[in-house]
Amino acid sequence: MPDLLLELFCEEIPARMQRQAADDLQKLVTNALVDRGLTYEGAAAYATPRRLALQVVGLPGRQPDVREERKGPRVGAPEAAIQGFLKSAGLASLDQAKIEKDKKGAEFYLAVIERAGAETIDVLAEILPGIVKSFPWPKSMRWGAASERSDSLRWVRPLHSIVATFGPETETPDIVPFNVDGIAAGDVTRGHRFLAPGEFRVRRFEDYAMSLERAKVVLDPARRRDIILHDAKDLAFAQGLDLVEDAGLLEEVGGLVEWPVTLMGSFDERFLSIPPEVIRATIRVNQKCFVLRKGEALTNRFILVSNIEASDGGKTVVAGNERVIAARLSDAKFFYETDLKTKLEARLPKLDQIVFHEKLGTQGARVKRIAAFARQLAPRVGADPEKAARAATLCKADLVTEMVGEFPELQGLMGSYYAKAQGEDASVANACYEHYKPQGQGDYVPKDPVSIAVALADKLDTLVGFWAIDEKPTGSKDPYALRRAALGVIRILLENELRAPLARIVDSHYNDFAFHAKSLKKTDGGGMVGVSAVELLEFFVDRLKVYLRDKGMRYDLIDAALGAEAFADSEEETVAGAPLQDDLLMITKKVEALDSFLATDDGKNLLAGFKRAVNLLKAEEKKDGANAYSHRHAPNLRIEPQEHKLAAAIARAREETTERLAKEDFSGAMRALAKLREPVDAFFDHVTVNAENADLRLNRLRLLAELRRVMMGVADFGKIAGEAGTA
């Protein structure tokens, strides 16, 4: 079957755009083919700095023929309906239509439309120009004389040529006949800009890839990355060093070269006196080079990747990079030493000049809130309140340093270095960095109590603030990373096993926040737009579901754990209490206990019995009223042995679950419920609930209602979806 080879050759494509562009090209072409009835066996797209390439294999030689029946109006319909039908079906007159009868015997017109399939090469010639013209580059340009026309081609960089061939591997392929803005498709491309700039012809993908390799172009970006990584490790190993791997930098450098050549350079050892993260950021950001280490310490060597095989073995290229890196490191050393001369505390007034958000005030005002909040939270997490407040006061001061101004990605880290150098307590200095943690799924969670207090204060202040001005995440949009902040709070609490009544904490801080920000955003009535602690707690619960689902937990068990109720009846105030439902650690422990319980046979069978009881009660409550079974059952109306056993089991479960929940022993509460399994099964096997005797019927329904209350006091088993124990 024929294959398609497509190459779009242009000036250098920014490395950050290449992967997405290759994916877009493959998706656009293959989707267009499938929409036209042309299926294929496989497709692969590639990108280098100067080209996008696509291979589609196993295409049919032509489209399948199409036969379509289109139902028209009834016979005798108005002329306008008839004409509309003829036009849509492409018929000249009703003579070309058939007359059919529907099930009721009414006659209607039917058009049978038959279209012969087009040659695939003609379909390609039709779809490819549109794909090129409308390609979704993040940024694009016009060039040359044609740029004066508003309808001229826009491309990421000037497009020079197009290769488009189509045909079976046993024959010479044809050129797909199309052109885009005067650039005609052909079978000629070029190699490496410097090492093999001449033109050469290609036929299909196999000889295209091999010809590019001979012309010093590695087409596959994954292979370019492998070459760079392998050669860099070899160079490092030869010097007794280790490469500091950097996946993001490797991706970027792989998009900057078509023929990767790795070389090693060095810089003056005096620059090793500045923090290693600064050295790495300087070399990475400015020169796209990798740093090397010996053991845990950074060395004064680096790896660069060239796009040429130089005649002098790369000495000139290395020397040029060394000069630039020396200048950059000299600047970084100056920034670092200059920053150290000013105390972090002395920088705080400048934060009052930095707007955090137009509706939430300055960074200075925010720091004051975070400091007060961290002091309040400190006792809950075992931190010294004074140290927590001090760390929170200093945690944003490095935002106005020279170093963070040059490398924003070092915020927090430089604050930590400066705080240590200026004699701050170690926990205070560490919190300046760790209060940003965790910043993603793979990031670590702070363990030091002071860092925990400041991290929680920072993230909760962000969440409460944006809730206060009604800037909540919507759909896939989350410009202020509020989901990440909430997940950070969740991970800090759970992974440190910390108790925190979030609703009360949030409510308390909101009042404080509103006091500071009351004039920032007002409603038409003049009052502050409020935030409900319940609303924010629901957001946390949604994020908790995502977190636990990623851990393999069932989402419905969280709803069940949150749904526990403390039921009241006429004889006692409560049956079984539940822990505070804004304590994420307790919710998680209950979910884990519930998950373990439902994985057992007792748990599965008791859940089935619970649902049977609840369904029966719901059906009967429609007849008798919602509160018909709210009172305790009458012991003297129990006549079957199974009724006595179930009543006794419920009484024991009520007592044990109340005791276990009071101690927050959720596994123990589940074990207490497990003892209900056998008497519940026996009750349903031998007792007729809807007895003819009205008193017996009412009493048995009240007994089942007691079972429901006891189980609901532990968890809302009715919210557990599907078969127990299955995901």
XYZ file of C-alpha atoms in Angstrom:
727
model
C 0.000 0.000 0.000
C 1.241 3.555 -0.703
C 2.992 5.730 1.870
C 3.101 9.503 2.289
C 6.280 11.468 3.007
C 5.844 15.133 3.886
C 8.589 17.575 4.860
C 8.208 21.296 5.567
C 11.667 22.890 5.429
C 12.207 26.345 6.916
C 14.469 28.578 8.996
C 15.142 27.580 12.628
C 12.055 26.540 14.576
C 12.249 27.509 18.293
C 13.076 24.407 20.325
C 10.104 24.909 22.656
C 7.679 24.648 19.719
C 9.056 21.579 17.962
C 7.449 18.718 19.886
C 3.968 20.237 19.748
C 4.377 21.153 16.078
C 5.249 17.555 15.156
C 2.236 16.293 17.109
C -0.025 18.878 15.463
C 1.185 17.975 11.955
C 0.505 14.286 12.507
C -2.903 14.909 14.040
C -4.051 17.389 11.385
C -3.046 15.236 8.424
C -4.258 11.884 9.759
C -7.553 13.329 11.016
C -8.182 14.921 7.615
C -7.475 11.591 5.892
C -9.772 9.630 8.185
C -12.538 12.230 7.732
C -12.358 11.463 4.014
C -12.571 7.716 4.498
C -8.840 7.046 4.171
C -7.556 4.836 6.967
C -3.854 4.105 7.457
C -1.607 1.567 9.180
C 0.689 3.946 11.043
C 2.061 7.463 11.248
C 5.067 9.179 12.823
C 6.127 12.818 12.917
C 9.607 14.273 13.491
C 11.114 17.702 14.090
C 14.561 19.204 13.764
C 15.504 22.891 14.065
C 14.855 23.350 10.327
C 12.164 20.882 9.375
C 8.939 19.125 10.255
C 8.547 15.675 8.699
C 5.658 13.215 8.613
C 5.449 9.600 7.466
C 2.027 7.977 6.975
C 2.192 4.312 5.956
C -0.397 1.912 4.595
C -2.751 4.326 2.868
C -5.156 2.998 0.218
C -4.638 4.144 -3.347
C -8.084 5.715 -3.551
C -11.103 6.563 -1.449
C -13.864 3.946 -1.160
C -16.972 4.532 -3.261
C -19.873 5.969 -1.254
C -23.563 5.047 -1.517
C -25.930 7.110 0.618
C -29.730 7.065 0.929
C -31.231 10.400 1.891
C -34.867 10.570 2.954
C -36.843 13.468 1.543
C -40.264 15.029 2.124
C -43.551 13.183 1.688
C -45.136 12.994 -1.750
C -47.287 16.091 -2.273
C -45.210 18.236 0.078
C -44.963 22.010 -0.578
C -42.754 23.093 -3.473
C -40.241 24.808 -1.169
C -39.612 21.527 0.685
C -39.235 19.667 -2.615
C -36.715 22.168 -3.967
C -34.718 22.117 -0.736
C -34.529 18.322 -0.899
C -33.393 18.340 -4.549
C -30.698 20.902 -3.827
C -29.328 19.103 -0.750
C -29.291 15.750 -2.552
C -27.777 17.187 -5.749
C -30.693 16.053 -7.943
C -31.900 17.890 -11.035
C -35.531 16.764 -10.712
C -37.824 14.368 -8.848
C -37.361 11.926 -11.717
C -33.987 11.084 -10.209
C -35.549 10.246 -6.825
C -37.305 7.063 -5.740
C -40.639 6.867 -3.951
C -40.815 4.659 -0.845
C -43.423 3.953 1.837
C -42.902 4.279 5.568
C -44.389 1.929 8.191
C -47.683 3.813 8.148
C -47.988 3.532 4.384
C -47.225 7.174 3.660
C -45.159 7.771 0.521
C -41.956 9.851 0.607
C -39.108 10.671 -1.740
C -35.765 8.939 -1.396
C -32.525 10.049 -3.030
C -29.836 7.450 -3.641
C -26.518 9.288 -3.852
C -23.550 7.420 -5.227
C -20.115 8.988 -5.331
C -17.016 7.383 -6.749
C -13.972 7.641 -4.488
C -11.164 9.992 -5.522
C -7.533 9.025 -5.932
C -5.721 9.404 -2.605
C -3.029 11.586 -4.154
C -5.748 13.997 -5.285
C -7.242 14.030 -1.784
C -3.789 14.823 -0.366
C -3.382 17.633 -2.879
C -6.681 19.013 -1.630
C -6.066 18.834 2.138
C -2.339 19.585 2.551
C -2.348 23.241 1.396
C -5.047 24.121 3.923
C -3.170 22.395 6.741
C 0.022 24.308 5.956
C -1.796 27.654 5.645
C -3.712 27.251 8.914
C -0.995 25.528 10.955
C -1.433 26.421 14.663
C 1.954 27.940 15.522
C 1.947 29.832 18.859
C 3.695 32.648 16.980
C 4.104 33.052 13.223
C 5.344 35.603 10.689
C 5.145 36.777 7.092
C 8.290 37.534 5.097
C 9.573 38.917 1.811
C 7.569 40.846 -0.724
C 4.496 38.700 -0.099
C 4.318 39.964 3.494
C 2.621 43.098 2.176
C -0.467 40.959 1.485
C -2.673 40.159 4.462
C -3.589 36.797 2.928
C 0.004 35.617 2.432
C 1.345 32.542 4.192
C 2.215 32.809 7.859
C 4.783 30.332 9.222
C 6.929 30.151 12.326
C 9.982 31.160 10.272
C 10.344 31.613 6.483
C 9.279 28.408 4.723
C 11.684 27.439 1.912
C 10.501 24.148 0.447
C 7.992 21.321 0.694
C 8.618 17.650 0.042
C 5.475 15.600 -0.577
C 5.738 12.168 -2.189
C 3.152 9.391 -2.346
C 3.365 5.863 -3.684
C 4.004 2.182 -2.933
C 7.475 1.068 -1.859
C 7.864 -1.054 -4.988
C 7.477 1.905 -7.351
C 8.862 5.393 -7.770
C 6.466 7.603 -5.784
C 4.627 10.541 -7.306
C 4.929 14.119 -6.120
C 1.672 15.315 -4.576
C 0.676 18.178 -6.894
C 0.039 21.293 -4.783
C 1.676 24.565 -3.871
C 1.380 26.974 -0.972
C 1.891 30.665 -1.636
C 4.115 29.932 -4.612
C 6.078 27.128 -2.932
C 5.445 24.003 -5.013
C 5.689 20.557 -3.465
C 8.577 18.493 -4.790
C 11.080 15.805 -3.871
C 14.152 17.946 -3.087
C 15.451 18.835 0.379
C 18.696 19.991 1.999
C 21.009 18.646 4.677
C 22.839 20.357 7.539
C 23.152 24.124 7.118
C 26.985 24.094 7.403
C 28.163 20.508 7.085
C 26.101 19.445 4.024
C 24.086 22.381 2.660
C 23.548 20.954 -0.835
C 20.238 19.789 -2.251
C 19.349 16.136 -2.850
C 16.337 14.195 -4.038
C 14.317 11.808 -1.883
C 11.639 9.264 -2.734
C 10.140 7.786 0.399
C 10.805 7.905 4.135
C 13.481 5.175 4.303
C 15.869 6.789 1.838
C 14.880 10.246 3.143
C 16.034 9.387 6.680
C 19.238 7.713 5.449
C 20.034 10.593 3.097
C 19.580 13.080 5.932
C 21.938 11.050 8.121
C 24.583 11.206 5.362
C 23.910 14.938 5.167
C 24.635 15.319 8.898
C 21.036 15.552 10.107
C 19.640 13.289 12.837
C 15.927 13.404 12.086
C 14.507 11.718 15.208
C 14.549 14.112 18.221
C 14.543 11.185 20.668
C 17.708 9.836 19.040
C 19.362 13.273 19.166
C 18.618 13.426 22.901
C 20.046 9.917 23.399
C 23.241 10.881 21.544
C 23.689 14.015 23.654
C 23.051 12.214 26.947
C 25.267 9.244 26.122
C 28.184 11.353 24.846
C 27.919 13.815 27.756
C 28.084 10.976 30.287
C 31.068 9.477 28.491
C 32.955 12.791 28.509
C 32.214 13.253 32.206
C 33.198 9.690 33.078
C 36.526 10.108 31.300
C 37.338 12.931 33.738
C 36.059 11.063 36.805
C 32.973 13.274 36.986
C 29.206 12.812 36.856
C 26.714 14.633 34.656
C 24.000 16.594 36.474
C 21.095 15.407 34.354
C 18.422 17.897 33.320
C 15.514 16.561 31.258
C 14.189 20.019 30.376
C 17.567 21.259 29.186
C 18.141 18.028 27.243
C 14.821 18.544 25.445
C 15.737 22.131 24.608
C 19.288 21.420 23.434
C 18.040 18.502 21.337
C 15.874 21.044 19.531
C 18.766 23.413 18.855
C 20.986 21.055 16.854
C 20.595 18.748 13.868
C 23.996 17.074 14.311
C 24.862 17.043 18.041
C 28.524 17.203 19.028
C 29.275 17.267 22.772
C 32.309 19.111 24.137
C 33.661 19.910 27.598
C 34.703 23.312 28.898
C 35.723 24.811 32.237
C 35.538 28.016 34.273
C 37.607 29.607 37.030
C 37.379 27.747 40.348
C 36.860 31.029 42.223
C 33.256 31.009 41.003
C 32.600 27.879 43.056
C 32.251 30.166 46.090
C 28.762 31.153 44.965
C 25.824 28.768 45.557
C 25.820 25.784 43.181
C 22.224 26.463 42.153
C 23.303 29.913 40.938
C 26.125 28.415 38.883
C 23.790 25.869 37.383
C 21.089 28.459 36.603
C 23.649 30.812 35.024
C 25.160 28.146 32.788
C 21.814 26.548 31.971
C 19.811 29.685 31.193
C 22.459 31.711 29.387
C 24.475 29.074 27.514
C 22.239 25.960 27.498
C 25.067 23.908 28.996
C 25.108 21.042 31.493
C 27.066 21.193 34.758
C 29.181 18.386 36.216
C 29.754 17.203 39.758
C 32.207 15.067 41.664
C 30.386 13.266 44.420
C 27.865 15.807 45.707
C 29.965 18.892 44.926
C 29.715 20.902 41.735
C 32.920 21.164 39.702
C 34.246 23.914 37.440
C 33.563 21.872 34.284
C 30.558 21.979 31.957
C 29.250 20.181 28.872
C 28.174 22.117 25.794
C 26.485 20.802 22.659
C 27.633 22.121 19.293
C 25.822 21.844 15.957
C 29.025 21.401 13.937
C 32.083 19.164 13.685
C 34.784 21.820 13.852
C 38.118 21.308 12.098
C 39.997 22.192 15.307
C 38.130 19.588 17.339
C 35.882 22.225 18.866
C 38.568 24.280 20.632
C 37.269 27.575 19.269
C 33.672 26.701 20.148
C 34.682 25.731 23.693
C 36.757 28.878 24.146
C 33.848 31.052 23.044
C 31.478 29.408 25.506
C 34.054 29.679 28.299
C 34.375 33.446 27.739
C 30.607 33.973 27.881
C 30.167 31.736 30.923
C 33.004 33.487 32.753
C 31.318 36.839 32.147
C 27.940 35.527 33.284
C 29.377 33.920 36.419
C 31.234 37.130 37.196
C 27.903 38.966 37.088
C 26.285 36.297 39.266
C 29.107 36.517 41.819
C 28.693 40.286 41.924
C 24.913 39.969 42.428
C 25.399 37.425 45.211
C 28.014 39.402 47.099
C 26.065 42.642 46.669
C 22.864 41.027 47.962
C 24.665 39.770 51.069
C 25.525 43.333 52.072
C 21.849 44.164 52.713
C 19.882 42.391 55.434
C 16.718 40.665 54.292
C 14.764 42.606 56.897
C 15.971 45.887 55.410
C 14.449 44.874 52.066
C 10.910 44.508 53.433
C 9.769 48.104 52.663
C 10.338 47.403 48.954
C 7.686 44.684 49.104
C 5.127 47.426 49.699
C 5.905 48.643 46.180
C 5.217 45.249 44.543
C 1.591 44.510 43.724
C 0.691 40.892 44.443
C -2.732 41.272 42.813
C -4.637 44.435 42.031
C -7.534 43.337 44.256
C -5.430 41.812 47.007
C -2.854 44.520 47.614
C 0.919 44.404 47.806
C 3.410 41.705 48.690
C 4.180 43.712 51.822
C 0.589 43.493 53.037
C 0.525 39.826 52.174
C 3.701 39.126 54.139
C 2.153 40.747 57.223
C -0.915 38.502 56.879
C 1.205 35.375 56.376
C 3.350 36.211 59.418
C 0.303 36.609 61.665
C -1.237 33.468 60.203
C 1.963 31.423 60.644
C 2.138 32.502 64.285
C -1.461 31.322 64.736
C -0.822 27.969 63.005
C 2.509 27.245 64.711
C 1.106 25.547 67.865
C -1.007 23.233 65.719
C 2.073 21.897 63.898
C 4.507 21.902 66.799
C 6.456 24.982 65.667
C 7.818 27.865 67.701
C 5.395 30.771 67.021
C 8.164 33.389 67.075
C 10.337 31.470 64.613
C 7.350 30.824 62.356
C 6.435 34.514 62.345
C 10.069 35.500 61.710
C 10.389 33.067 58.802
C 7.118 34.264 57.300
C 8.251 37.887 57.619
C 11.451 37.171 55.673
C 10.185 34.525 53.235
C 9.428 36.927 50.358
C 12.277 39.398 50.942
C 14.520 37.814 48.311
C 12.042 38.835 45.611
C 13.714 42.253 45.576
C 17.317 40.958 45.435
C 19.555 41.285 42.395
C 19.955 37.528 42.072
C 16.233 36.703 42.014
C 15.708 39.614 39.644
C 18.126 37.872 37.260
C 16.923 34.317 37.947
C 13.312 34.311 39.219
C 13.379 30.513 39.471
C 15.771 30.883 42.450
C 13.264 32.710 44.660
C 13.069 31.149 48.082
C 16.356 29.338 47.607
C 18.353 32.590 47.598
C 16.356 33.820 50.579
C 17.473 30.714 52.425
C 21.141 31.294 51.532
C 20.997 34.954 52.537
C 19.181 34.192 55.797
C 21.826 31.606 56.798
C 24.674 33.943 55.871
C 23.085 36.752 57.898
C 22.821 34.670 61.056
C 19.153 33.688 61.071
C 18.083 30.505 62.863
C 18.512 27.416 60.660
C 14.790 26.571 60.738
C 13.933 30.171 59.797
C 16.396 30.100 56.883
C 15.151 26.726 55.635
C 11.538 27.927 55.785
C 12.393 30.781 53.403
C 12.958 28.093 50.764
C 10.667 25.294 51.886
C 7.526 27.401 52.286
C 7.093 27.118 48.502
C 7.049 23.315 48.777
C 5.604 21.107 47.426
C 5.448 22.689 43.971
C 4.315 19.612 42.081
C 3.475 15.941 42.392
C 7.092 14.824 42.458
C 8.269 17.562 44.808
C 9.044 16.875 48.452
C 6.943 17.988 51.424
C 8.567 20.073 54.195
C 9.084 18.230 57.474
C 10.451 20.953 59.750
C 7.598 22.430 61.872
C 8.564 26.040 61.105
C 8.617 25.345 57.355
C 5.259 23.582 57.668
C 3.669 26.531 59.488
C 4.873 29.062 56.896
C 4.042 26.809 53.924
C 0.485 26.300 55.200
C 0.065 30.007 55.947
C 1.315 30.986 52.484
C -0.904 28.533 50.602
C -4.013 29.076 52.708
C -3.636 32.848 52.448
C -3.514 32.500 48.662
C -6.611 30.314 48.584
C -8.653 32.454 50.974
C -7.611 35.633 49.165
C -8.624 34.486 45.707
C -11.843 32.993 47.056
C -12.541 36.369 48.688
C -12.357 38.176 45.338
C -14.233 35.379 43.566
C -11.300 34.303 41.399
C -11.819 30.553 41.665
C -10.600 27.931 39.184
C -13.093 27.260 36.407
C -12.916 24.192 34.195
C -9.366 23.783 32.951
C -8.459 27.389 33.794
C -6.451 27.967 36.953
C -4.205 30.999 36.307
C -3.232 31.396 39.959
C -2.414 27.690 40.518
C -5.034 27.371 43.261
C -5.462 23.640 42.665
C -1.734 23.182 43.194
C -1.895 25.268 46.388
C -4.762 23.154 47.744
C -2.968 19.937 46.862
C 0.113 21.301 48.635
C -1.913 21.879 51.802
C -3.356 18.378 51.549
C 0.046 16.739 51.104
C 1.603 18.718 53.970
C -1.190 17.703 56.345
C -1.440 14.062 55.324
C 2.234 13.241 54.840
C 3.080 14.846 58.182
C -0.038 13.314 59.811
C -1.228 16.695 61.080
C -4.663 17.485 62.462
C -6.200 20.732 61.259
C -9.854 21.866 61.427
C -9.679 23.578 58.045
C -13.123 25.170 58.097
C -12.408 27.028 61.333
C -8.874 27.969 60.264
C -10.088 29.297 56.905
C -13.010 31.143 58.477
C -10.752 32.776 61.045
C -8.204 33.869 58.443
C -10.883 35.143 56.119
C -12.097 37.518 58.800
C -8.542 38.753 59.249
C -8.079 38.978 55.482
C -11.304 40.880 55.003
C -10.179 43.322 57.680
C -6.999 44.095 55.732
C -8.631 44.028 52.299
C -12.097 45.405 53.013
C -11.645 48.336 50.632
C -10.208 46.327 47.748
C -13.367 44.912 46.235
C -16.873 45.853 47.169
C -20.277 44.736 46.061
C -22.885 47.204 44.807
C -24.160 47.376 48.364
C -20.717 48.364 49.640
C -19.870 45.133 51.437
C -16.893 42.820 50.865
C -17.478 39.885 48.544
C -17.442 37.013 51.029
C -16.124 33.496 50.989
C -17.841 30.587 52.616
C -15.606 28.252 54.594
C -17.901 25.482 53.382
C -17.223 26.391 49.728
C -13.476 26.315 50.199
C -13.717 23.084 52.172
C -15.632 21.529 49.254
C -12.739 22.574 47.013
C -10.297 20.852 49.378
C -12.442 17.721 49.393
C -12.460 17.687 45.574
C -8.657 17.968 45.556
C -8.465 15.262 48.248
C -10.448 12.964 45.963
C -7.926 13.565 43.178
C -5.022 12.934 45.556
C -6.486 9.715 46.959
C -7.579 8.499 43.531
C -3.975 8.894 42.357
C -3.023 6.766 45.360
C -5.412 4.039 44.199
C -8.333 4.885 46.518
C -11.965 4.865 45.384
C -13.526 8.312 45.005
C -16.897 7.190 46.370
C -15.374 6.152 49.683
C -14.538 9.793 50.408
C -18.208 10.724 49.953
C -19.134 7.824 52.210
C -16.649 8.917 54.874
C -17.904 12.500 54.733
C -21.520 11.361 54.860
C -21.376 9.915 58.393
C -24.163 11.328 60.554
C -24.922 11.511 64.248
C -28.566 10.390 64.237
C -30.961 11.314 67.011
C -34.113 9.520 68.058
C -36.672 9.796 70.814
C -34.682 7.857 73.374
C -31.157 9.274 73.144
C -29.315 12.300 71.875
C -26.904 10.546 69.517
C -26.230 7.047 68.356
C -22.732 7.190 66.897
C -20.664 10.357 66.611
C -18.439 11.296 63.692
C -15.125 13.168 63.701
C -14.974 16.735 62.425
C -15.519 16.634 58.677
C -13.017 19.409 57.943
C -10.092 17.374 59.238
C -8.503 15.936 56.087
C -6.246 13.553 57.991
C -9.207 12.014 59.807
C -11.212 11.798 56.588
C -8.310 9.996 54.932
C -7.874 7.571 57.837
C -11.573 6.757 57.693
C -11.380 6.235 53.919
C -8.437 3.867 54.375
C -10.304 1.925 57.077
C -13.431 1.812 54.924
C -11.420 0.624 51.923
C -9.864 -2.186 53.955
C -13.242 -3.164 55.427
C -14.973 -3.353 52.051
C -12.188 -5.554 50.712
C -13.284 -8.304 53.139
C -16.171 -10.724 52.646
C -17.846 -9.360 55.783
C -17.646 -5.841 54.365
C -19.038 -6.818 50.967
C -21.916 -8.821 52.421
C -22.786 -6.227 55.060
C -22.870 -3.530 52.371
C -25.289 -5.671 50.363
C -27.447 -6.145 53.482
C -27.342 -2.399 54.217
C -28.476 -1.517 50.708
C -31.255 -4.085 50.913
C -32.435 -2.605 54.201
C -32.222 0.972 52.929
C -34.101 0.195 49.707
C -36.830 -1.498 51.704
C -37.063 1.413 54.141
C -37.226 3.971 51.337
C -40.044 2.086 49.653
C -42.059 1.786 52.879
C -41.375 5.381 53.974
C -43.200 6.551 50.861
C -46.301 4.916 52.305
C -45.839 5.616 56.018
C -43.964 8.946 56.008
C -40.342 9.949 56.345
C -40.312 9.838 60.168
C -42.439 6.742 60.627
C -39.508 4.638 61.874
C -37.610 7.236 63.909
C -38.451 5.630 67.280
C -36.769 2.566 68.728
C -38.420 -0.786 68.102
C -40.426 -2.503 70.870
C -38.554 -5.513 72.339
C -41.827 -7.239 73.294
C -42.834 -7.388 69.607
C -39.795 -9.423 68.612
C -41.065 -12.959 68.019
C -38.417 -14.551 65.806
C -34.974 -15.599 67.137
C -33.310 -13.724 64.280
C -34.998 -10.487 65.428
C -33.556 -10.895 68.927
C -30.092 -11.607 67.543
C -30.152 -8.608 65.200
C -31.402 -6.280 67.944
C -28.641 -7.425 70.292
C -26.030 -7.037 67.547
C -27.233 -3.507 66.770
C -27.045 -2.549 70.449
C -23.488 -3.857 70.699
C -22.487 -2.148 67.449
C -24.012 1.134 68.650
C -21.994 1.017 71.838
C -18.743 -0.136 70.237
C -18.807 2.252 67.273
C -19.570 5.202 69.551
C -16.607 4.268 71.725
C -14.273 3.624 68.768
C -15.214 6.812 66.916
C -14.677 8.855 70.074
C -11.117 7.495 70.076
C -10.868 8.004 66.295
C -10.259 4.283 65.914
C -11.882 3.876 62.516
C -10.552 0.391 61.909
C -12.061 -0.625 65.242
C -15.399 0.921 64.253
C -15.342 -1.104 61.045
C -14.579 -4.290 62.986
C -17.561 -3.535 65.217
C -19.785 -3.217 62.145
C -18.413 -6.468 60.751
C -20.104 -8.308 63.621
C -23.464 -7.268 62.126
C -22.912 -9.265 58.967
C -24.154 -12.662 60.230
C -27.301 -11.443 62.126
C -28.260 -9.196 59.172
C -27.983 -12.112 56.725
C -29.993 -14.362 59.077
C -32.680 -11.710 59.544
C -33.300 -11.316 55.824
C -33.181 -15.086 55.280
C -35.798 -15.993 57.935
C -37.894 -12.914 58.801
C -40.705 -11.454 56.706
C -40.418 -7.700 57.213
C -43.748 -6.743 55.638
C -45.767 -9.045 57.861
C -49.541 -9.065 57.669
C -49.674 -7.961 61.298
C -49.265 -4.158 61.169
C -47.546 -3.951 64.568
C -44.992 -6.606 63.640
C -44.342 -4.882 60.296
C -43.784 -1.481 61.950
C -41.521 -2.968 64.603
C -39.355 -4.760 62.073
C -39.015 -1.650 59.945
C -37.981 0.300 63.050
C -35.361 -2.364 63.748
C -33.967 -1.948 60.236
C -34.001 1.827 60.695
C -31.832 1.344 63.805
C -29.410 -0.710 61.682
C -29.322 2.122 59.162
C -28.648 4.727 61.869
C -25.816 2.750 63.432
C -24.062 2.154 60.103
C -24.635 5.720 58.914
C -23.011 6.925 62.119
C -19.762 5.444 60.830
C -20.071 6.145 57.093
C -22.732 6.776 54.478
C -22.701 3.314 52.935
C -25.417 4.418 50.528
C -22.880 6.545 48.644
C -20.645 3.586 47.850
C -20.989 2.863 44.141
C -21.082 -0.535 42.472
C -20.045 -3.759 44.061
C -18.148 -3.362 47.296
C -14.469 -3.834 46.992
C -14.287 -2.986 43.289
C -12.869 0.169 41.809
